[in-house]
Amino acid sequence: MDDLALMAFFDGAPVPESALKLALARVYFTSRSSQEDEVAKVAASVPQEWRGELTPQYEEAEAEARLDLERGGRAIRQMRINLRRLPELSRAPWAEVDERLLGVLTGLNLPELPEDDLAFMADLEATLALDSDVEGDDPFPVWEMAAISHASQMGRREETSPEERLDRLVHASMDELDALRHEVRTALDQTWTRATGGREDQARLDRPWTARGAGSTLVEWMSARLAHPPGSSLSDRYFIESLADLRLRCFIATARRMSDGSATGEGRAAFIARTSGATGKHRRQ
């Protein structure tokens, strides 16, 4: 019934308010709880003697990055291909490529982009390949994944809780939910258009898993939009402004590297050793 309510809602059909809010709450809090549990399990796997040498924010960001890497998908596959084009990685083992990719994903999951770390920014620029025109590449999932991650870094950091998010959903009017539906549909339609190379201009939300994803996005944006400037839209903030900001930051970092001859890139172990003074014991796979 929850799936039917969500598919009907995103198709524009009238849905009873109580049934809709119950479906949104179930899909959002179930998926969020599952993600938090997975992140906690990965973070808990860090040996006790290694804990405390890095910030909790870094450890959580790395745990999320490891999950992204394990799940794979189109974005991860293309990121590996992009990194493989770096001269020093062209013949490197895939484990080394994945270590560099893990560093990039961790940086994108941090509360703030570590743009002063020029070695990291070099790997980020290579991974995103924002100016790539190589035939056969699949750049859109990469750009969208990066844009969504960076959008949260552009917002103000504010504490919230599941109780506050649930209360906001319970007290939302149907007019507000309709407006949020329009924002989500617009953003997903834009994403779908880019992902299909312009062949289709409307996201297919008539499947349970796509409707669930749209519902979870709606509830997340209901709170997340409060951390962005007034009037920010989901499509503009997540898929246009954030990617443009990433492009600008990569450009500035490249100019800085060229002016002072900084390193071009490194893996997670080298990053930790350089920034925390730690030893090679952090090189864990």
Short mmCIF file of C-alpha atoms in Angstrom, two decimals:
data_model
loop_
_atom_site.label_atom_id
_atom_site.label_comp_id
_atom_site.label_asym_id
_atom_site.label_seq_id
_atom_site.Cartn_x
_atom_site.Cartn_y
_atom_site.Cartn_z
CA MET A 1 0.00 0.00 0.00
CA ASP A 2 2.88 2.39 0.72
CA ASP A 3 4.31 1.80 -2.75
CA LEU A 4 0.93 2.40 -4.36
CA ALA A 5 0.46 5.63 -2.40
CA LEU A 6 3.89 6.95 -3.45
CA MET A 7 3.51 5.97 -7.12
CA ALA A 8 0.08 7.60 -7.25
CA PHE A 9 1.31 10.75 -5.50
CA PHE A 10 4.24 11.31 -7.87
CA ASP A 11 1.95 10.62 -10.81
CA GLY A 12 -0.23 13.52 -9.66
CA ALA A 13 -3.17 11.48 -8.43
CA PRO A 14 -5.00 12.46 -5.22
CA VAL A 15 -3.88 10.42 -2.21
CA PRO A 16 -5.37 10.60 1.30
CA GLU A 17 -3.12 12.74 3.48
CA SER A 18 -2.73 10.16 6.25
CA ALA A 19 -1.82 7.37 3.81
CA LEU A 20 0.71 9.60 2.02
CA LYS A 21 2.45 10.80 5.17
CA LEU A 22 2.62 7.27 6.55
CA ALA A 23 4.20 6.02 3.32
CA LEU A 24 6.72 8.91 3.25
CA ALA A 25 7.66 8.35 6.89
CA ARG A 26 8.14 4.62 6.45
CA VAL A 27 10.28 4.86 3.31
CA TYR A 28 12.47 7.69 4.61
CA PHE A 29 13.14 6.55 8.14
CA THR A 30 13.57 2.90 7.14
CA SER A 31 16.20 3.72 4.49
CA ARG A 32 17.93 6.30 6.69
CA SER A 33 18.09 3.92 9.65
CA SER A 34 19.50 1.18 7.44
CA GLN A 35 22.18 3.53 6.07
CA GLU A 36 23.15 4.71 9.55
CA ASP A 37 23.39 1.10 10.76
CA GLU A 38 25.65 0.16 7.85
CA VAL A 39 27.90 3.17 8.43
CA ALA A 40 28.11 2.33 12.13
CA LYS A 41 29.12 -1.27 11.35
CA VAL A 42 31.89 -0.15 9.00
CA ALA A 43 33.13 2.44 11.49
CA ALA A 44 33.08 -0.16 14.28
CA SER A 45 35.36 -2.43 12.22
CA VAL A 46 38.25 0.02 12.70
CA PRO A 47 40.74 -1.57 15.15
CA GLN A 48 40.60 0.00 18.60
CA GLU A 49 44.24 1.12 18.49
CA TRP A 50 43.56 3.21 15.40
CA ARG A 51 40.58 5.08 16.79
CA GLY A 52 40.97 8.60 18.10
CA GLU A 53 43.86 9.48 15.77
CA LEU A 54 41.43 10.92 13.24
CA THR A 55 38.34 13.02 13.81
CA PRO A 56 34.95 11.29 14.16
CA GLN A 57 33.80 13.26 11.10
CA TYR A 58 36.60 11.75 9.02
CA GLU A 59 35.92 8.22 10.25
CA GLU A 60 32.20 8.55 9.45
CA ALA A 61 32.95 10.05 6.03
CA GLU A 62 35.31 7.18 5.25
CA ALA A 63 32.75 4.61 6.38
CA GLU A 64 30.20 6.13 4.00
CA ALA A 65 32.82 6.18 1.24
CA ARG A 66 33.60 2.49 1.77
CA LEU A 67 29.91 1.65 1.45
CA ASP A 68 29.71 3.66 -1.80
CA LEU A 69 32.75 1.80 -3.12
CA GLU A 70 31.36 -1.62 -2.16
CA ARG A 71 27.96 -0.93 -3.70
CA GLY A 72 29.54 0.09 -6.98
CA GLY A 73 27.24 1.20 -9.77
CA ARG A 74 27.62 3.38 -12.83
CA ALA A 75 29.18 6.33 -11.02
CA ILE A 76 31.84 4.22 -9.27
CA ARG A 77 32.72 2.37 -12.49
CA GLN A 78 33.23 5.64 -14.38
CA MET A 79 35.23 7.16 -11.51
CA ARG A 80 37.65 4.23 -11.70
CA ILE A 81 38.01 4.71 -15.44
CA ASN A 82 38.69 8.43 -14.99
CA LEU A 83 41.35 7.84 -12.33
CA ARG A 84 42.96 5.15 -14.49
CA ARG A 85 43.79 7.86 -17.03
CA LEU A 86 46.28 9.44 -14.64
CA PRO A 87 49.79 8.51 -15.86
CA GLU A 88 50.85 7.11 -12.48
CA LEU A 89 47.74 4.91 -12.29
CA SER A 90 47.56 3.72 -15.90
CA ARG A 91 49.19 0.38 -15.02
CA ALA A 92 48.63 0.35 -11.27
CA PRO A 93 46.73 -2.50 -9.55
CA TRP A 94 43.02 -1.88 -9.12
CA ALA A 95 43.53 -1.90 -5.34
CA GLU A 96 45.69 1.21 -5.69
CA VAL A 97 43.11 2.89 -7.92
CA ASP A 98 40.42 2.10 -5.35
CA GLU A 99 42.54 3.59 -2.56
CA ARG A 100 42.73 6.86 -4.47
CA LEU A 101 39.01 6.68 -5.19
CA LEU A 102 38.29 6.02 -1.51
CA GLY A 103 40.13 9.24 -0.68
CA VAL A 104 38.00 11.21 -3.16
CA LEU A 105 34.72 9.73 -1.90
CA THR A 106 35.76 10.42 1.69
CA GLY A 107 36.47 14.07 0.88
CA LEU A 108 33.06 14.43 -0.76
CA ASN A 109 31.41 12.99 2.37
CA LEU A 110 33.16 15.33 4.80
CA PRO A 111 31.16 18.25 6.27
CA GLU A 112 33.40 20.62 4.29
CA LEU A 113 35.30 20.03 1.07
CA PRO A 114 39.06 19.89 1.92
CA GLU A 115 39.90 22.33 -0.88
CA ASP A 116 43.13 23.49 0.76
CA ASP A 117 44.48 19.97 0.33
CA LEU A 118 45.83 20.37 -3.21
CA ALA A 119 46.77 16.69 -3.55
CA PHE A 120 43.19 15.68 -2.77
CA MET A 121 41.80 18.30 -5.16
CA ALA A 122 44.01 16.91 -7.94
CA ASP A 123 42.50 13.45 -7.47
CA LEU A 124 39.01 14.95 -7.23
CA GLU A 125 39.45 16.81 -10.51
CA ALA A 126 40.73 13.68 -12.25
CA THR A 127 37.87 11.59 -10.85
CA LEU A 128 35.13 14.00 -11.91
CA ALA A 129 36.60 14.68 -15.38
CA LEU A 130 34.32 17.69 -15.68
CA ASP A 131 35.67 18.63 -19.11
CA SER A 132 35.77 15.10 -20.50
CA ASP A 133 34.50 14.53 -24.01
CA VAL A 134 35.78 10.97 -24.40
CA GLU A 135 33.39 8.90 -26.48
CA GLY A 136 31.88 6.02 -24.55
CA ASP A 137 32.22 7.71 -21.15
CA ASP A 138 29.25 7.76 -18.76
CA PRO A 139 29.82 11.10 -16.97
CA PHE A 140 26.34 11.99 -15.76
CA PRO A 141 26.12 9.58 -12.78
CA VAL A 142 29.54 10.82 -11.63
CA TRP A 143 28.61 14.48 -11.85
CA GLU A 144 25.25 13.93 -10.15
CA MET A 145 26.74 11.92 -7.30
CA ALA A 146 29.36 14.61 -6.73
CA ALA A 147 26.81 17.43 -7.02
CA ILE A 148 24.49 15.89 -4.43
CA SER A 149 27.39 15.28 -2.02
CA HIS A 150 28.79 18.78 -2.44
CA ALA A 151 25.38 20.42 -2.07
CA SER A 152 25.31 19.35 1.57
CA GLN A 153 28.78 20.89 2.03
CA MET A 154 27.47 24.20 0.70
CA GLY A 155 24.69 24.41 3.27
CA ARG A 156 24.93 25.63 6.84
CA ARG A 157 25.59 22.91 9.38
CA GLU A 158 22.61 22.52 11.69
CA GLU A 159 21.72 19.85 14.20
CA THR A 160 18.48 17.99 13.64
CA SER A 161 16.91 14.75 14.80
CA PRO A 162 14.53 12.09 13.51
CA GLU A 163 11.88 13.46 15.88
CA GLU A 164 12.14 16.95 14.35
CA ARG A 165 11.98 15.59 10.80
CA LEU A 166 8.96 13.44 11.64
CA ASP A 167 7.22 16.39 13.32
CA ARG A 168 7.86 18.54 10.24
CA LEU A 169 6.35 15.86 8.00
CA VAL A 170 3.31 15.32 10.25
CA HIS A 171 2.47 19.04 10.31
CA ALA A 172 3.15 19.71 6.61
CA SER A 173 0.10 20.83 4.65
CA MET A 174 -0.94 19.12 1.43
CA ASP A 175 -0.09 22.34 -0.42
CA GLU A 176 3.46 22.13 0.94
CA LEU A 177 3.75 18.47 0.00
CA ASP A 178 2.46 19.23 -3.50
CA ALA A 179 5.10 21.98 -3.88
CA LEU A 180 7.82 19.60 -2.68
CA ARG A 181 6.58 16.97 -5.12
CA HIS A 182 6.97 19.48 -7.94
CA GLU A 183 10.55 20.24 -6.85
CA VAL A 184 11.47 16.57 -6.63
CA ARG A 185 9.88 15.75 -9.98
CA THR A 186 11.66 18.66 -11.65
CA ALA A 187 15.03 17.61 -10.23
CA LEU A 188 14.55 13.95 -11.12
CA ASP A 189 13.29 14.80 -14.60
CA GLN A 190 16.42 16.90 -15.21
CA THR A 191 18.58 14.06 -13.96
CA TRP A 192 16.74 11.53 -16.10
CA THR A 193 17.07 13.72 -19.19
CA ARG A 194 20.85 14.00 -18.75
CA ALA A 195 21.23 10.33 -17.89
CA THR A 196 19.38 9.24 -21.05
CA GLY A 197 21.25 11.70 -23.25
CA GLY A 198 18.06 13.66 -23.89
CA ARG A 199 16.14 10.65 -25.19
CA GLU A 200 13.58 10.86 -22.35
CA ASP A 201 12.55 13.98 -20.47
CA GLN A 202 10.51 12.48 -17.62
CA ALA A 203 11.75 10.24 -14.83
CA ARG A 204 9.89 6.95 -14.53
CA LEU A 205 8.43 7.00 -11.04
CA ASP A 206 5.87 4.31 -11.76
CA ARG A 207 8.05 1.61 -10.21
CA PRO A 208 8.18 0.90 -6.47
CA TRP A 209 11.93 1.47 -6.07
CA THR A 210 11.97 4.74 -8.01
CA ALA A 211 8.90 6.02 -6.13
CA ARG A 212 10.55 5.12 -2.82
CA GLY A 213 13.69 7.01 -3.82
CA ALA A 214 11.63 10.05 -4.76
CA GLY A 215 9.74 9.89 -1.46
CA SER A 216 12.93 9.66 0.56
CA THR A 217 14.37 12.63 -1.37
CA LEU A 218 11.24 14.67 -0.65
CA VAL A 219 11.46 14.15 3.12
CA GLU A 220 15.22 14.80 3.15
CA TRP A 221 14.84 18.05 1.19
CA MET A 222 11.99 19.17 3.46
CA SER A 223 14.60 19.67 6.21
CA ALA A 224 17.77 20.16 4.16
CA ARG A 225 16.38 23.19 2.31
CA LEU A 226 16.35 25.10 5.61
CA ALA A 227 20.16 25.00 5.64
CA HIS A 228 20.36 26.67 2.22
CA PRO A 229 19.63 30.28 1.21
CA PRO A 230 15.91 31.18 1.10
CA GLY A 231 14.35 30.33 -2.23
CA SER A 232 16.84 27.56 -3.07
CA SER A 233 15.27 24.87 -5.23
CA LEU A 234 16.23 21.22 -5.18
CA SER A 235 17.15 21.12 -8.87
CA ASP A 236 19.19 24.34 -8.87
CA ARG A 237 20.98 23.81 -5.58
CA TYR A 238 21.74 20.12 -6.04
CA PHE A 239 22.31 19.76 -9.75
CA ILE A 240 23.49 23.13 -11.05
CA GLU A 241 25.00 25.37 -8.37
CA SER A 242 26.88 22.61 -6.54
CA LEU A 243 28.49 21.23 -9.71
CA ALA A 244 29.44 24.71 -10.86
CA ASP A 245 30.98 25.39 -7.45
CA LEU A 246 32.98 22.15 -7.67
CA ARG A 247 34.26 23.12 -11.11
CA LEU A 248 35.37 26.53 -9.81
CA ARG A 249 37.13 25.05 -6.77
CA CYS A 250 38.96 22.51 -8.94
CA PHE A 251 40.05 25.32 -11.29
CA ILE A 252 41.41 27.39 -8.39
CA ALA A 253 43.24 24.37 -6.95
CA THR A 254 44.81 23.63 -10.33
CA ALA A 255 46.06 27.21 -10.59
CA ARG A 256 47.57 26.97 -7.11
CA ARG A 257 49.32 23.67 -7.93
CA MET A 258 50.77 25.13 -11.11
CA SER A 259 52.08 28.17 -9.25
CA ASP A 260 53.80 26.30 -6.42
CA GLY A 261 54.53 22.90 -7.97
CA SER A 262 52.42 20.93 -5.46
CA ALA A 263 51.88 17.19 -5.59
CA THR A 264 49.35 15.88 -8.09
CA GLY A 265 47.58 13.20 -6.07
CA GLU A 266 47.84 10.50 -3.45
CA GLY A 267 45.99 7.69 -1.72
CA ARG A 268 44.26 7.56 1.62
CA ALA A 269 47.30 6.20 3.49
CA ALA A 270 49.54 8.98 2.22
CA PHE A 271 46.88 11.56 3.01
CA ILE A 272 46.60 10.39 6.62
CA ALA A 273 50.36 10.16 7.07
CA ARG A 274 50.81 13.69 5.72
CA THR A 275 47.96 15.37 7.59
CA SER A 276 48.07 13.61 10.96
CA GLY A 277 51.68 12.52 11.28
CA ALA A 278 50.48 8.92 11.53
CA THR A 279 52.44 5.93 10.30
CA GLY A 280 51.75 3.35 7.64
CA LYS A 281 49.64 1.29 10.00
CA HIS A 282 46.63 3.16 8.60
CA ARG A 283 46.99 1.44 5.26
CA ARG A 284 44.11 -0.93 5.79
CA GLN A 285 42.04 -2.41 2.97
#
